[in-house]
Amino acid sequence: METPQVSRKRAFGAPTIARIGLGALLLLTGIAKLADIRGFAGIVADYSLLPDVLLLPVALAIGLAELGLAFWLLSGRRVAAAAAVTLVMHLAYFLLLATTLLRGITLSNCGCFGVFWPRPLGLSSLAEDLVLAAIAFLLWRSAARRAAVTR
């Protein structure tokens, strides 16, 4: 069975734009968080979920995870798996932000871009994570279909 030829136009279509866009965004957010890790740990503390001893390790893990996921998406390898991890991450962020709002906690900086672009936690933060989760879902679905065709 012959493998279908992918045209150059299709290779730079919506899935590639989504993959590179998500990867670039995660690269930016990961770098921003790691550039002032102590400041980001302070933002993590504002969510009032973790003991002080875990703030710095969790902040570091979040920044490194975003950076690693960015490189994975940008590499173009195992795109379906990378998109699935991205989807789960953004759904987890959505749940964290939603429960924080429901708990009545007011944050002047949601921490989405570390300390460098402070943005208050609000409904727009929830919407952003839902949009990013939707893009990751569509990328996952597209990559999974493409992988099934080439098998």
mmCIF file of C-alpha atoms in Angstrom:
data_model
loop_
_atom_site.group_PDB
_atom_site.id
_atom_site.type_symbol
_atom_site.label_atom_id
_atom_site.label_comp_id
_atom_site.label_asym_id
_atom_site.label_seq_id
_atom_site.Cartn_x
_atom_site.Cartn_y
_atom_site.Cartn_z
ATOM 1 C CA MET A 1 0.000 0.000 0.000
ATOM 2 C CA GLU A 2 1.408 3.343 -1.015
ATOM 3 C CA THR A 3 1.741 6.134 1.480
ATOM 4 C CA PRO A 4 -0.119 9.239 0.396
ATOM 5 C CA GLN A 5 2.030 12.139 -0.707
ATOM 6 C CA VAL A 6 1.640 15.236 1.440
ATOM 7 C CA SER A 7 1.716 18.416 -0.578
ATOM 8 C CA ARG A 8 3.790 21.354 0.646
ATOM 9 C CA LYS A 9 0.583 23.371 0.973
ATOM 10 C CA ARG A 10 -0.956 20.765 3.291
ATOM 11 C CA ALA A 11 2.271 20.411 5.265
ATOM 12 C CA PHE A 12 1.941 24.070 6.305
ATOM 13 C CA GLY A 13 -1.796 23.926 6.942
ATOM 14 C CA ALA A 14 -3.821 24.490 10.087
ATOM 15 C CA PRO A 15 -2.345 21.559 12.077
ATOM 16 C CA THR A 16 1.201 22.818 11.537
ATOM 17 C CA ILE A 17 0.193 26.357 12.431
ATOM 18 C CA ALA A 18 -1.549 25.058 15.573
ATOM 19 C CA ARG A 19 1.467 22.935 16.553
ATOM 20 C CA ILE A 20 3.941 25.782 16.063
ATOM 21 C CA GLY A 21 1.624 28.312 17.697
ATOM 22 C CA LEU A 22 1.067 26.178 20.792
ATOM 23 C CA GLY A 23 4.774 25.356 20.928
ATOM 24 C CA ALA A 24 5.799 29.005 20.647
ATOM 25 C CA LEU A 25 3.302 30.070 23.310
ATOM 26 C CA LEU A 26 4.528 27.372 25.711
ATOM 27 C CA LEU A 27 8.138 28.334 24.980
ATOM 28 C CA LEU A 28 7.332 31.928 25.906
ATOM 29 C CA THR A 29 5.408 31.033 29.071
ATOM 30 C CA GLY A 30 8.000 28.483 30.191
ATOM 31 C CA ILE A 31 10.879 30.922 29.750
ATOM 32 C CA ALA A 32 8.929 33.695 31.492
ATOM 33 C CA LYS A 33 8.246 31.481 34.502
ATOM 34 C CA LEU A 34 11.796 30.161 34.740
ATOM 35 C CA ALA A 35 13.387 33.606 34.312
ATOM 36 C CA ASP A 36 12.063 34.643 37.740
ATOM 37 C CA ILE A 37 11.312 31.320 39.381
ATOM 38 C CA ARG A 38 11.084 32.803 42.892
ATOM 39 C CA GLY A 39 8.589 35.397 41.679
ATOM 40 C CA PHE A 40 6.570 32.675 39.974
ATOM 41 C CA ALA A 41 6.682 30.585 43.166
ATOM 42 C CA GLY A 42 5.119 33.592 44.905
ATOM 43 C CA ILE A 43 2.298 33.538 42.355
ATOM 44 C CA VAL A 44 1.827 29.804 42.946
ATOM 45 C CA ALA A 45 1.585 30.608 46.679
ATOM 46 C CA ASP A 46 -1.281 33.032 45.963
ATOM 47 C CA TYR A 47 -3.456 30.090 44.875
ATOM 48 C CA SER A 48 -3.361 28.882 48.515
ATOM 49 C CA LEU A 49 -3.122 25.193 47.663
ATOM 50 C CA LEU A 50 0.405 24.126 48.593
ATOM 51 C CA PRO A 51 2.608 24.230 51.674
ATOM 52 C CA ASP A 52 5.537 26.641 51.447
ATOM 53 C CA VAL A 53 8.080 23.829 51.083
ATOM 54 C CA LEU A 54 6.496 22.772 47.750
ATOM 55 C CA LEU A 55 6.124 26.209 46.166
ATOM 56 C CA LEU A 56 9.559 26.456 44.548
ATOM 57 C CA PRO A 57 9.688 22.809 43.347
ATOM 58 C CA VAL A 58 6.180 23.038 41.862
ATOM 59 C CA ALA A 59 6.932 26.376 40.202
ATOM 60 C CA LEU A 60 10.108 24.903 38.728
ATOM 61 C CA ALA A 61 8.254 21.784 37.561
ATOM 62 C CA ILE A 62 5.582 23.885 35.833
ATOM 63 C CA GLY A 63 8.144 26.039 34.023
ATOM 64 C CA LEU A 64 10.236 23.054 32.951
ATOM 65 C CA ALA A 65 7.157 21.094 31.871
ATOM 66 C CA GLU A 66 5.992 23.964 29.678
ATOM 67 C CA LEU A 67 9.455 24.347 28.197
ATOM 68 C CA GLY A 68 9.764 20.608 27.540
ATOM 69 C CA LEU A 69 6.316 20.469 25.988
ATOM 70 C CA ALA A 70 7.191 23.455 23.806
ATOM 71 C CA PHE A 71 10.281 21.711 22.442
ATOM 72 C CA TRP A 72 8.277 18.519 21.898
ATOM 73 C CA LEU A 73 5.582 20.318 19.909
ATOM 74 C CA LEU A 74 8.114 22.306 17.908
ATOM 75 C CA SER A 75 10.064 19.142 17.063
ATOM 76 C CA GLY A 76 7.084 17.719 15.189
ATOM 77 C CA ARG A 77 7.674 14.240 16.636
ATOM 78 C CA ARG A 78 4.772 12.194 18.001
ATOM 79 C CA VAL A 79 2.460 15.167 17.529
ATOM 80 C CA ALA A 80 -0.667 13.326 18.676
ATOM 81 C CA ALA A 81 0.933 12.508 22.033
ATOM 82 C CA ALA A 82 2.305 16.045 22.445
ATOM 83 C CA ALA A 83 -1.112 17.499 21.623
ATOM 84 C CA ALA A 84 -2.792 15.159 24.135
ATOM 85 C CA VAL A 85 -0.410 16.283 26.893
ATOM 86 C CA THR A 86 -1.043 19.914 25.917
ATOM 87 C CA LEU A 87 -4.794 19.311 26.072
ATOM 88 C CA VAL A 88 -4.570 17.758 29.538
ATOM 89 C CA MET A 89 -2.332 20.590 30.769
ATOM 90 C CA HIS A 90 -4.727 23.319 29.602
ATOM 91 C CA LEU A 91 -7.739 21.492 31.046
ATOM 92 C CA ALA A 92 -5.868 21.213 34.359
ATOM 93 C CA TYR A 93 -5.069 24.947 34.242
ATOM 94 C CA PHE A 94 -8.745 25.648 33.485
ATOM 95 C CA LEU A 95 -9.851 23.604 36.503
ATOM 96 C CA LEU A 96 -7.285 25.294 38.741
ATOM 97 C CA LEU A 97 -8.367 28.763 37.645
ATOM 98 C CA ALA A 98 -12.084 27.949 37.864
ATOM 99 C CA THR A 99 -11.824 26.495 41.369
ATOM 100 C CA THR A 100 -9.733 29.464 42.479
ATOM 101 C CA LEU A 101 -12.425 31.846 41.250
ATOM 102 C CA LEU A 102 -15.131 29.732 42.906
ATOM 103 C CA ARG A 103 -13.177 29.840 46.177
ATOM 104 C CA GLY A 104 -13.422 33.642 46.002
ATOM 105 C CA ILE A 105 -9.679 34.210 45.734
ATOM 106 C CA THR A 106 -8.748 37.416 43.912
ATOM 107 C CA LEU A 107 -5.433 37.299 42.077
ATOM 108 C CA SER A 108 -3.840 40.375 40.536
ATOM 109 C CA ASN A 109 -1.649 38.009 38.489
ATOM 110 C CA CYS A 110 -2.884 34.626 37.305
ATOM 111 C CA GLY A 111 0.738 33.651 36.599
ATOM 112 C CA CYS A 112 0.072 32.594 33.022
ATOM 113 C CA PHE A 113 3.163 34.517 31.900
ATOM 114 C CA GLY A 114 5.041 34.433 35.174
ATOM 115 C CA VAL A 115 5.780 37.826 36.697
ATOM 116 C CA PHE A 116 6.595 39.553 33.409
ATOM 117 C CA TRP A 117 3.073 40.088 32.095
ATOM 118 C CA PRO A 118 0.829 40.319 35.134
ATOM 119 C CA ARG A 119 -2.809 39.745 34.285
ATOM 120 C CA PRO A 120 -5.606 39.427 36.820
ATOM 121 C CA LEU A 121 -7.386 36.120 37.150
ATOM 122 C CA GLY A 122 -10.812 36.410 35.564
ATOM 123 C CA LEU A 123 -13.233 34.832 33.155
ATOM 124 C CA SER A 124 -10.947 35.762 30.255
ATOM 125 C CA SER A 125 -8.261 33.523 31.783
ATOM 126 C CA LEU A 126 -10.718 30.627 31.775
ATOM 127 C CA ALA A 127 -11.693 31.358 28.179
ATOM 128 C CA GLU A 128 -8.054 31.432 27.075
ATOM 129 C CA ASP A 129 -7.368 28.009 28.537
ATOM 130 C CA LEU A 130 -10.521 26.580 26.962
ATOM 131 C CA VAL A 131 -9.508 27.967 23.561
ATOM 132 C CA LEU A 132 -5.995 26.550 23.925
ATOM 133 C CA ALA A 133 -7.453 23.197 25.025
ATOM 134 C CA ALA A 134 -9.731 23.216 21.957
ATOM 135 C CA ILE A 135 -6.781 23.923 19.653
ATOM 136 C CA ALA A 136 -4.803 21.117 21.308
ATOM 137 C CA PHE A 137 -7.789 18.771 20.894
ATOM 138 C CA LEU A 138 -8.118 19.597 17.191
ATOM 139 C CA LEU A 139 -4.362 19.124 16.727
ATOM 140 C CA TRP A 140 -4.542 15.767 18.543
ATOM 141 C CA ARG A 141 -7.455 14.630 16.389
ATOM 142 C CA SER A 142 -5.729 15.704 13.192
ATOM 143 C CA ALA A 143 -2.419 14.062 14.135
ATOM 144 C CA ALA A 144 -4.160 10.854 15.251
ATOM 145 C CA ARG A 145 -6.024 10.640 11.933
ATOM 146 C CA ARG A 146 -2.834 11.282 9.980
ATOM 147 C CA ALA A 147 -1.014 8.565 11.940
ATOM 148 C CA ALA A 148 -3.857 6.099 11.261
ATOM 149 C CA VAL A 149 -3.686 6.806 7.513
ATOM 150 C CA THR A 150 0.063 6.190 7.337
ATOM 151 C CA ARG A 151 -0.130 2.836 9.136
#
